[in-house]
PDB file of C-alpha atoms and ligand atoms in Angstrom:
ATOM      1  CA  UNK A   1      -8.537  14.603  -0.710  1.00  0.00           C
ATOM      2  CA  UNK A   2      -7.670  11.688  -3.007  1.00  0.00           C
ATOM      3  CA  UNK A   3      -4.175  10.613  -2.000  1.00  0.00           C
ATOM      4  CA  UNK A   4      -2.141   7.857  -3.680  1.00  0.00           C
ATOM      5  CA  UNK A   5       0.738   6.250  -1.756  1.00  0.00           C
ATOM      6  CA  UNK A   6       3.239   4.698  -4.152  1.00  0.00           C
ATOM      7  CA  UNK A   7       6.212   2.652  -3.074  1.00  0.00           C
ATOM      8  CA  UNK A   8       7.822  -0.771  -3.174  1.00  0.00           C
ATOM      9  CA  UNK A   9       6.798  -3.605  -0.864  1.00  0.00           C
ATOM     10  CA  UNK A  10       7.871  -2.661   2.672  1.00  0.00           C
ATOM     11  CA  UNK A  11       8.090   1.082   1.995  1.00  0.00           C
ATOM     12  CA  UNK A  12       5.521   1.651   4.750  1.00  0.00           C
ATOM     13  CA  UNK A  13       2.415   2.358   2.649  1.00  0.00           C
ATOM     14  CA  UNK A  14       0.103   0.459   5.023  1.00  0.00           C
ATOM     15  CA  UNK A  15       1.722   1.859   8.173  1.00  0.00           C
ATOM     16  CA  UNK A  16       1.556   5.460   6.964  1.00  0.00           C
ATOM     17  CA  UNK A  17      -1.939   5.045   5.456  1.00  0.00           C
ATOM     18  CA  UNK A  18      -3.307   4.010   8.865  1.00  0.00           C
ATOM     19  CA  UNK A  19      -1.749   7.101  10.491  1.00  0.00           C
ATOM     20  CA  UNK A  20      -3.064   9.368   7.714  1.00  0.00           C
ATOM     21  CA  UNK A  21      -6.549   7.902   8.145  1.00  0.00           C
ATOM     22  CA  UNK A  22      -6.484   8.598  11.892  1.00  0.00           C
ATOM     23  CA  UNK A  23      -5.255  12.125  11.393  1.00  0.00           C
ATOM     24  CA  UNK A  24      -7.174  13.227   8.300  1.00  0.00           C
ATOM     25  CA  UNK A  25     -10.288  11.015   8.486  1.00  0.00           C
ATOM     26  CA  UNK A  26      -9.933   9.554   4.973  1.00  0.00           C
ATOM     27  CA  UNK A  27     -11.029   6.083   3.869  1.00  0.00           C
ATOM     28  CA  UNK A  28      -8.141   3.590   3.729  1.00  0.00           C
ATOM     29  CA  UNK A  29      -8.357   1.689   0.442  1.00  0.00           C
ATOM     30  CA  UNK A  30      -5.774  -1.107   0.515  1.00  0.00           C
ATOM     31  CA  UNK A  31      -6.165  -3.588  -2.327  1.00  0.00           C
ATOM     32  CA  UNK A  32      -3.750  -5.952  -0.525  1.00  0.00           C
ATOM     33  CA  UNK A  33      -5.958  -5.970   2.615  1.00  0.00           C
ATOM     34  CA  UNK A  34      -9.103  -6.406   0.504  1.00  0.00           C
ATOM     35  CA  UNK A  35      -7.574  -9.382  -1.307  1.00  0.00           C
ATOM     36  CA  UNK A  36      -6.323 -10.990   1.933  1.00  0.00           C
ATOM     37  CA  UNK A  37      -9.834 -10.693   3.422  1.00  0.00           C
ATOM     38  CA  UNK A  38     -11.217 -12.464   0.349  1.00  0.00           C
ATOM     39  CA  UNK A  39      -8.584 -15.191   0.637  1.00  0.00           C
ATOM     40  CA  UNK A  40      -9.394 -15.688   4.352  1.00  0.00           C
ATOM     41  CA  UNK A  41     -13.149 -15.788   3.642  1.00  0.00           C
ATOM     42  CA  UNK A  42     -12.678 -18.302   0.796  1.00  0.00           C
ATOM     43  CA  UNK A  43     -14.547 -16.210  -1.783  1.00  0.00           C
ATOM     44  CA  UNK A  44     -14.179 -16.894  -5.548  1.00  0.00           C
ATOM     45  CA  UNK A  45     -12.095 -13.703  -5.834  1.00  0.00           C
ATOM     46  CA  UNK A  46      -9.862 -14.891  -2.988  1.00  0.00           C
ATOM     47  CA  UNK A  47      -9.385 -18.264  -4.672  1.00  0.00           C
ATOM     48  CA  UNK A  48      -8.379 -16.579  -7.942  1.00  0.00           C
ATOM     49  CA  UNK A  49      -6.074 -14.064  -6.237  1.00  0.00           C
ATOM     50  CA  UNK A  50      -4.262 -16.416  -3.876  1.00  0.00           C
ATOM     51  CA  UNK A  51      -1.894 -18.085  -6.350  1.00  0.00           C
ATOM     52  CA  UNK A  52      -0.731 -14.728  -7.680  1.00  0.00           C
ATOM     53  CA  UNK A  53      -0.257 -13.249  -4.201  1.00  0.00           C
ATOM     54  CA  UNK A  54       1.623 -16.205  -2.719  1.00  0.00           C
ATOM     55  CA  UNK A  55       4.072 -16.190  -5.629  1.00  0.00           C
ATOM     56  CA  UNK A  56       4.600 -12.407  -5.461  1.00  0.00           C
ATOM     57  CA  UNK A  57       2.909 -11.633  -8.799  1.00  0.00           C
ATOM     58  CA  UNK A  58       0.197  -9.046  -9.397  1.00  0.00           C
ATOM     59  CA  UNK A  59      -3.454 -10.077  -9.508  1.00  0.00           C
ATOM     60  CA  UNK A  60      -4.982  -9.332 -12.981  1.00  0.00           C
ATOM     61  CA  UNK A  61      -6.039  -5.723 -13.539  1.00  0.00           C
ATOM     62  CA  UNK A  62      -9.702  -6.439 -14.281  1.00  0.00           C
ATOM     63  CA  UNK A  63     -10.236  -8.143 -10.888  1.00  0.00           C
ATOM     64  CA  UNK A  64      -8.523  -5.321  -9.016  1.00  0.00           C
ATOM     65  CA  UNK A  65     -10.188  -2.497 -10.942  1.00  0.00           C
ATOM     66  CA  UNK A  66     -13.615  -4.017 -10.233  1.00  0.00           C
ATOM     67  CA  UNK A  67     -13.165  -4.092  -6.433  1.00  0.00           C
ATOM     68  CA  UNK A  68     -11.759  -0.569  -6.407  1.00  0.00           C
ATOM     69  CA  UNK A  69     -14.644   0.786  -8.481  1.00  0.00           C
ATOM     70  CA  UNK A  70     -17.208  -0.839  -6.163  1.00  0.00           C
ATOM     71  CA  UNK A  71     -15.537   0.792  -3.144  1.00  0.00           C
ATOM     72  CA  UNK A  72     -15.273   4.226  -4.754  1.00  0.00           C
ATOM     73  CA  UNK A  73     -18.953   4.206  -5.656  1.00  0.00           C
ATOM     74  CA  UNK A  74     -19.881   3.464  -2.028  1.00  0.00           C
ATOM     75  CA  UNK A  75     -20.753   6.078   0.590  1.00  0.00           C
ATOM     76  CA  UNK A  76     -17.547   5.679   2.663  1.00  0.00           C
ATOM     77  CA  UNK A  77     -15.397   6.989  -0.185  1.00  0.00           C
ATOM     78  CA  UNK A  78     -17.191  10.358  -0.214  1.00  0.00           C
ATOM     79  CA  UNK A  79     -14.987  11.681   2.585  1.00  0.00           C
ATOM     80  CA  UNK A  80     -11.805  11.201   0.552  1.00  0.00           C
ATOM     81  CA  UNK A  81      -9.516   8.227   0.073  1.00  0.00           C
ATOM     82  CA  UNK A  82      -5.944   7.200   0.722  1.00  0.00           C
ATOM     83  CA  UNK A  83      -4.997   4.603  -1.906  1.00  0.00           C
ATOM     84  CA  UNK A  84      -2.492   2.062  -0.542  1.00  0.00           C
ATOM     85  CA  UNK A  85      -1.115  -0.361  -3.132  1.00  0.00           C
ATOM     86  CA  UNK A  86      -3.351   0.848  -5.951  1.00  0.00           C
ATOM     87  CA  UNK A  87      -2.743   1.698  -8.742  1.00  0.00           C
ATOM     88  CA  UNK A  88       0.226  -0.554  -9.582  1.00  0.00           C
ATOM     89  CA  UNK A  89       0.101  -0.812 -13.366  1.00  0.00           C
ATOM     90  CA  UNK A  90      -0.431   1.593 -16.252  1.00  0.00           C
ATOM     91  CA  UNK A  91      -3.849   0.053 -16.868  1.00  0.00           C
ATOM     92  CA  UNK A  92      -4.883   0.581 -13.218  1.00  0.00           C
ATOM     93  CA  UNK A  93      -3.618   4.198 -13.209  1.00  0.00           C
ATOM     94  CA  UNK A  94      -5.587   5.049 -16.352  1.00  0.00           C
ATOM     95  CA  UNK A  95      -8.696   3.283 -15.058  1.00  0.00           C
ATOM     96  CA  UNK A  96      -8.491   5.209 -11.786  1.00  0.00           C
ATOM     97  CA  UNK A  97      -8.021   8.536 -13.572  1.00  0.00           C
ATOM     98  CA  UNK A  98     -11.101   7.888 -15.736  1.00  0.00           C
ATOM     99  CA  UNK A  99     -13.222   6.824 -12.782  1.00  0.00           C
ATOM    100  CA  UNK A 100     -12.215   9.748 -10.561  1.00  0.00           C
ATOM    101  CA  UNK A 101     -12.791  12.192 -13.426  1.00  0.00           C
ATOM    102  CA  UNK A 102     -16.287  10.747 -13.844  1.00  0.00           C
ATOM    103  CA  UNK A 103     -16.876  11.150 -10.098  1.00  0.00           C
ATOM    104  CA  UNK A 104     -15.396  14.684 -10.187  1.00  0.00           C
ATOM    105  CA  UNK A 105     -12.903  13.743  -7.476  1.00  0.00           C
ATOM    106  CA  UNK A 106      -9.505  13.846  -9.240  1.00  0.00           C
ATOM    107  CA  UNK A 107      -6.313  12.710  -7.535  1.00  0.00           C
ATOM    108  CA  UNK A 108      -4.989  15.467  -5.268  1.00  0.00           C
ATOM    109  CA  UNK A 109      -1.464  14.157  -4.702  1.00  0.00           C
ATOM    110  CA  UNK A 110       0.703  11.095  -5.320  1.00  0.00           C
ATOM    111  CA  UNK A 111       3.389  10.478  -2.712  1.00  0.00           C
ATOM    112  CA  UNK A 112       6.283   8.149  -3.504  1.00  0.00           C
ATOM    113  CA  UNK A 113       7.746   6.584  -0.339  1.00  0.00           C
ATOM    114  CA  UNK A 114      11.462   5.966  -0.909  1.00  0.00           C
ATOM    115  CA  UNK A 115      13.518   3.372   1.008  1.00  0.00           C
ATOM    116  CA  UNK A 116      16.739   1.576   0.044  1.00  0.00           C
ATOM    117  CA  UNK A 117      16.574  -2.050  -1.079  1.00  0.00           C
ATOM    118  CA  UNK A 118      18.427  -3.596   1.870  1.00  0.00           C
ATOM    119  CA  UNK A 119      16.101  -1.958   4.402  1.00  0.00           C
ATOM    120  CA  UNK A 120      13.035  -3.133   2.444  1.00  0.00           C
ATOM    121  CA  UNK A 121      14.151  -6.754   2.678  1.00  0.00           C
ATOM    122  CA  UNK A 122      14.884  -6.419   6.427  1.00  0.00           C
ATOM    123  CA  UNK A 123      11.494  -4.815   7.068  1.00  0.00           C
ATOM    124  CA  UNK A 124       9.534  -7.464   5.176  1.00  0.00           C
ATOM    125  CA  UNK A 125      11.383 -10.540   6.407  1.00  0.00           C
ATOM    126  CA  UNK A 126      10.917  -9.352  10.031  1.00  0.00           C
ATOM    127  CA  UNK A 127       7.282  -8.367   9.656  1.00  0.00           C
ATOM    128  CA  UNK A 128       4.604 -10.203  11.643  1.00  0.00           C
ATOM    129  CA  UNK A 129       0.886  -9.521  11.326  1.00  0.00           C
ATOM    130  CA  UNK A 130      -1.954 -10.124  13.789  1.00  0.00           C
ATOM    131  CA  UNK A 131      -4.289 -12.901  12.628  1.00  0.00           C
ATOM    132  CA  UNK A 132      -7.169 -11.173  14.441  1.00  0.00           C
ATOM    133  CA  UNK A 133      -7.076  -7.426  13.806  1.00  0.00           C
ATOM    134  CA  UNK A 134      -4.318  -7.207  11.166  1.00  0.00           C
ATOM    135  CA  UNK A 135      -2.051  -4.935  13.260  1.00  0.00           C
ATOM    136  CA  UNK A 136       1.527  -4.977  11.884  1.00  0.00           C
ATOM    137  CA  UNK A 137       4.633  -5.739  14.003  1.00  0.00           C
ATOM    138  CA  UNK A 138       8.315  -6.250  13.363  1.00  0.00           C
ATOM    139  CA  UNK A 139      10.427  -8.766  15.280  1.00  0.00           C
ATOM    140  CA  UNK A 140      13.207  -6.193  15.835  1.00  0.00           C
ATOM    141  CA  UNK A 141      11.885  -2.672  15.349  1.00  0.00           C
ATOM    142  CA  UNK A 142       8.301  -3.070  16.590  1.00  0.00           C
ATOM    143  CA  UNK A 143       8.033  -6.250  18.697  1.00  0.00           C
ATOM    144  CA  UNK A 144       4.845  -7.047  20.619  1.00  0.00           C
ATOM    145  CA  UNK A 145       5.007  -6.973  24.435  1.00  0.00           C
ATOM    146  CA  UNK A 146       4.649 -10.781  24.500  1.00  0.00           C
ATOM    147  CA  UNK A 147       6.360 -12.702  21.678  1.00  0.00           C
ATOM    148  CA  UNK A 148       3.916 -13.919  19.015  1.00  0.00           C
ATOM    149  CA  UNK A 149       0.841 -12.266  20.590  1.00  0.00           C
ATOM    150  CA  UNK A 150      -0.955  -9.095  19.468  1.00  0.00           C
ATOM    151  CA  UNK A 151      -0.859  -6.255  22.032  1.00  0.00           C
ATOM    152  CA  UNK A 152      -4.180  -4.910  20.786  1.00  0.00           C
ATOM    153  CA  UNK A 153      -6.418  -8.002  20.635  1.00  0.00           C
ATOM    154  CA  UNK A 154      -4.405 -10.953  22.039  1.00  0.00           C
ATOM    155  CA  UNK A 155      -4.592 -13.002  18.806  1.00  0.00           C
ATOM    156  CA  UNK A 156      -1.524 -14.890  17.525  1.00  0.00           C
ATOM    157  CA  UNK A 157       0.852 -13.193  15.099  1.00  0.00           C
ATOM    158  CA  UNK A 158       1.923 -14.801  11.826  1.00  0.00           C
ATOM    159  CA  UNK A 159       4.314 -14.200   8.936  1.00  0.00           C
ATOM    160  CA  UNK A 160       2.586 -13.374   5.640  1.00  0.00           C
ATOM    161  CA  UNK A 161       3.126 -16.180   3.082  1.00  0.00           C
ATOM    162  CA  UNK A 162       4.601 -13.632   0.652  1.00  0.00           C
ATOM    163  CA  UNK A 163       7.151 -12.390   3.205  1.00  0.00           C
ATOM    164  CA  UNK A 164       9.522 -15.331   2.594  1.00  0.00           C
ATOM    165  CA  UNK A 165      12.843 -14.002   1.301  1.00  0.00           C
ATOM    166  CA  UNK A 166      12.629 -15.446  -2.260  1.00  0.00           C
ATOM    167  CA  UNK A 167       9.057 -14.157  -2.694  1.00  0.00           C
ATOM    168  CA  UNK A 168      10.137 -10.749  -1.380  1.00  0.00           C
ATOM    169  CA  UNK A 169      12.754 -10.597  -4.170  1.00  0.00           C
ATOM    170  CA  UNK A 170      10.078 -11.470  -6.763  1.00  0.00           C
ATOM    171  CA  UNK A 171       7.744  -8.764  -5.393  1.00  0.00           C
ATOM    172  CA  UNK A 172      10.513  -6.155  -5.560  1.00  0.00           C
ATOM    173  CA  UNK A 173      11.299  -7.145  -9.122  1.00  0.00           C
ATOM    174  CA  UNK A 174       7.618  -7.020 -10.162  1.00  0.00           C
ATOM    175  CA  UNK A 175       7.353  -3.575  -8.556  1.00  0.00           C
ATOM    176  CA  UNK A 176      10.405  -2.370 -10.460  1.00  0.00           C
ATOM    177  CA  UNK A 177       9.051  -3.570 -13.817  1.00  0.00           C
ATOM    178  CA  UNK A 178       5.345  -2.820 -13.489  1.00  0.00           C
ATOM    179  CA  UNK A 179       4.861  -0.028 -10.933  1.00  0.00           C
ATOM    180  CA  UNK A 180       7.968   2.181 -11.092  1.00  0.00           C
ATOM    181  CA  UNK A 181       6.888   3.569 -14.510  1.00  0.00           C
ATOM    182  CA  UNK A 182       3.953   5.195 -12.677  1.00  0.00           C
ATOM    183  CA  UNK A 183       6.411   7.650 -11.103  1.00  0.00           C
ATOM    184  CA  UNK A 184       6.906   9.066 -14.570  1.00  0.00           C
ATOM    185  CA  UNK A 185       3.164   8.916 -15.336  1.00  0.00           C
ATOM    186  CA  UNK A 186       2.282  11.016 -12.268  1.00  0.00           C
ATOM    187  CA  UNK A 187       5.399  13.176 -12.632  1.00  0.00           C
ATOM    188  CA  UNK A 188       4.098  14.285 -16.039  1.00  0.00           C
ATOM    189  CA  UNK A 189       0.770  15.155 -14.394  1.00  0.00           C
ATOM    190  CA  UNK A 190       2.740  17.251 -11.842  1.00  0.00           C
ATOM    191  CA  UNK A 191       1.104  15.363  -8.994  1.00  0.00           C
ATOM    192  CA  UNK A 192       4.137  13.478  -7.700  1.00  0.00           C
ATOM    193  CA  UNK A 193       6.021  14.259  -4.472  1.00  0.00           C
ATOM    194  CA  UNK A 194       8.828  12.134  -3.036  1.00  0.00           C
ATOM    195  CA  UNK A 195       9.294  11.459   0.672  1.00  0.00           C
ATOM    196  CA  UNK A 196      12.281   9.814   2.349  1.00  0.00           C
ATOM    197  CA  UNK A 197      10.584   6.889   4.107  1.00  0.00           C
ATOM    198  CA  UNK A 198      13.863   5.341   5.281  1.00  0.00           C
ATOM    199  CA  UNK A 199      13.585   7.185   8.567  1.00  0.00           C
ATOM    200  CA  UNK A 200      11.539   6.074  11.554  1.00  0.00           C
ATOM    201  CA  UNK A 201       7.781   5.654  11.311  1.00  0.00           C
ATOM    202  CA  UNK A 202       7.004   8.839  13.286  1.00  0.00           C
ATOM    203  CA  UNK A 203       9.548  10.978  11.425  1.00  0.00           C
ATOM    204  CA  UNK A 204       8.206   9.780   8.073  1.00  0.00           C
ATOM    205  CA  UNK A 205       4.666  10.616   9.160  1.00  0.00           C
ATOM    206  CA  UNK A 206       5.721  14.114  10.253  1.00  0.00           C
ATOM    207  CA  UNK A 207       7.172  14.725   6.779  1.00  0.00           C
ATOM    208  CA  UNK A 208       4.015  13.402   5.141  1.00  0.00           C
ATOM    209  CA  UNK A 209       1.809  15.478   7.401  1.00  0.00           C
ATOM    210  CA  UNK A 210       3.724  18.635   6.505  1.00  0.00           C
ATOM    211  CA  UNK A 211       3.348  17.820   2.835  1.00  0.00           C
ATOM    212  CA  UNK A 212      -0.383  17.121   3.101  1.00  0.00           C
ATOM    213  CA  UNK A 213      -1.002  20.266   5.099  1.00  0.00           C
ATOM    214  CA  UNK A 214       0.716  22.243   2.366  1.00  0.00           C
ATOM    215  CA  UNK A 215       3.850  23.054   4.381  1.00  0.00           C
ATOM    216  CA  UNK A 216       6.367  21.927   1.717  1.00  0.00           C
TER     217      UNK A 216
HETATM  218  P1  AP5 B 301       0.131  -5.506  -0.448  1.00  0.00           P
HETATM  219  O1  AP5 B 301      -0.367  -6.022   0.816  1.00  0.00           O
HETATM  220  O2  AP5 B 301      -0.305  -4.183  -0.898  1.00  0.00           O
HETATM  221  O3  AP5 B 301       1.711  -5.628  -0.385  1.00  0.00           O
HETATM  222  P2  AP5 B 301       2.900  -4.671  -0.850  1.00  0.00           P
HETATM  223  O4  AP5 B 301       2.627  -3.593  -1.795  1.00  0.00           O
HETATM  224  O5  AP5 B 301       3.939  -5.646  -1.272  1.00  0.00           O
HETATM  225  O6  AP5 B 301       3.201  -3.861   0.399  1.00  0.00           O
HETATM  226  P3  AP5 B 301       3.410  -4.352   1.861  1.00  0.00           P
HETATM  227  O7  AP5 B 301       2.101  -4.456   2.550  1.00  0.00           O
HETATM  228  O8  AP5 B 301       4.309  -5.547   1.931  1.00  0.00           O
HETATM  229  O9  AP5 B 301       4.294  -3.152   2.395  1.00  0.00           O
HETATM  230  P4  AP5 B 301       3.895  -1.683   2.839  1.00  0.00           P
HETATM  231  O10 AP5 B 301       4.555  -0.703   1.925  1.00  0.00           O
HETATM  232  O11 AP5 B 301       2.425  -1.552   3.068  1.00  0.00           O
HETATM  233  O12 AP5 B 301       4.687  -1.626   4.214  1.00  0.00           O
HETATM  234  P5  AP5 B 301       4.141  -1.815   5.713  1.00  0.00           P
HETATM  235  O13 AP5 B 301       3.564  -0.532   6.185  1.00  0.00           O
HETATM  236  O14 AP5 B 301       3.319  -3.039   5.830  1.00  0.00           O
HETATM  237  O15 AP5 B 301      -0.182  -6.540  -1.642  1.00  0.00           O
HETATM  238  C1  AP5 B 301       0.061  -7.907  -1.477  1.00  0.00           C
HETATM  239  C2  AP5 B 301      -0.176  -8.635  -2.790  1.00  0.00           C
HETATM  240  O16 AP5 B 301      -1.558  -8.453  -3.205  1.00  0.00           O
HETATM  241  C3  AP5 B 301       0.635  -8.137  -3.996  1.00  0.00           C
HETATM  242  O17 AP5 B 301       1.926  -8.737  -4.043  1.00  0.00           O
HETATM  243  C4  AP5 B 301      -0.263  -8.605  -5.157  1.00  0.00           C
HETATM  244  O18 AP5 B 301      -0.160  -9.978  -5.371  1.00  0.00           O
HETATM  245  C5  AP5 B 301      -1.648  -8.314  -4.614  1.00  0.00           C
HETATM  246  N1  AP5 B 301      -2.099  -6.940  -4.940  1.00  0.00           N
HETATM  247  C6  AP5 B 301      -2.374  -5.950  -4.041  1.00  0.00           C
HETATM  248  N2  AP5 B 301      -2.747  -4.826  -4.681  1.00  0.00           N
HETATM  249  C7  AP5 B 301      -2.689  -5.114  -6.013  1.00  0.00           C
HETATM  250  C8  AP5 B 301      -2.922  -4.338  -7.177  1.00  0.00           C
HETATM  251  N3  AP5 B 301      -3.300  -3.047  -7.104  1.00  0.00           N
HETATM  252  N4  AP5 B 301      -2.774  -4.937  -8.369  1.00  0.00           N
HETATM  253  C9  AP5 B 301      -2.417  -6.249  -8.471  1.00  0.00           C
HETATM  254  N5  AP5 B 301      -2.159  -7.028  -7.398  1.00  0.00           N
HETATM  255  C10 AP5 B 301      -2.289  -6.464  -6.181  1.00  0.00           C
HETATM  256  O19 AP5 B 301       5.542  -2.025   6.473  1.00  0.00           O
HETATM  257  C11 AP5 B 301       6.306  -3.195   6.279  1.00  0.00           C
HETATM  258  C12 AP5 B 301       7.140  -3.484   7.551  1.00  0.00           C
HETATM  259  O20 AP5 B 301       8.065  -2.413   7.751  1.00  0.00           O
HETATM  260  C13 AP5 B 301       6.304  -3.575   8.847  1.00  0.00           C
HETATM  261  O21 AP5 B 301       6.882  -4.559   9.677  1.00  0.00           O
HETATM  262  C14 AP5 B 301       6.457  -2.173   9.492  1.00  0.00           C
HETATM  263  O22 AP5 B 301       6.357  -2.216  10.883  1.00  0.00           O
HETATM  264  C15 AP5 B 301       7.854  -1.787   9.023  1.00  0.00           C
HETATM  265  N6  AP5 B 301       7.991  -0.325   8.813  1.00  0.00           N
HETATM  266  C16 AP5 B 301       7.125   0.484   8.139  1.00  0.00           C
HETATM  267  N7  AP5 B 301       7.586   1.745   8.099  1.00  0.00           N
HETATM  268  C17 AP5 B 301       8.785   1.732   8.737  1.00  0.00           C
HETATM  269  C18 AP5 B 301       9.761   2.751   9.033  1.00  0.00           C
HETATM  270  N8  AP5 B 301       9.590   4.026   8.632  1.00  0.00           N
HETATM  271  N9  AP5 B 301      10.882   2.385   9.714  1.00  0.00           N
HETATM  272  C19 AP5 B 301      11.063   1.090  10.102  1.00  0.00           C
HETATM  273  N10 AP5 B 301      10.164   0.089   9.875  1.00  0.00           N
HETATM  274  C20 AP5 B 301       9.042   0.408   9.194  1.00  0.00           C
END
């Protein structure tokens, strides 16, 4: 299976991708996570990407397409992939289509996660992330047992630099202008399904699971 999760910042792409990976055994390809690892490790890619990420803008297509291609050519991608946060532009969508056609592993399904704007802002401004293992929390809806400390690995939690309210607004605007047109792109390919992701995490996953298992 080659599954693309589309949706605005805070729609739950990362949260649902992790659950899909556990359930279906796919590779989780998150370009956001890959970029953050590069930023943390101080690589040249991380240095180039950081300014774009911190201001809520997209990193240039050629940098992103290159890291995705390298991952898809690797052995881990053979078992199928859930794409989280990629593609986000027309150029990325066309590049991915060409690459997957060459690899004879075309996209199976594109799922658009839909959440209203107010909830997106609440989710992102309350999000905290573990500095050790990357586990996501939310100050209200998914707090850790001990404030500021990861339940899983005991590392401190932090707020992502791009989760400040003004940057969140920029990210939502960039999504609207650059990524929303992909709904039409995949709709024309008859690969698009829409899921109400404004419900709880478990309920959303149940709906996704039904869809992926061919139940609706
Ligand atoms: P990335 O990390 O991909 O950020 P994003 O797309 O803005 O998405 P988020 O991670 O913020 O949200 P999400 O939908 O994954 O939601 P999550 O599950 O975390 O990218 C960051 C930056 O990197 C980009 O801005 C760009 O600069 C760059 N970049 C990355 N990919 C790129 C690309 N392809 N091209 C160019 N640049 C790229 O959930 C959010 C919160 O909500 C959490 O607190 C969670 O607990 C909570 N939550 C989730 N689901 C629910 C639910 N159902 N009910 C209640 N709360 C929920």
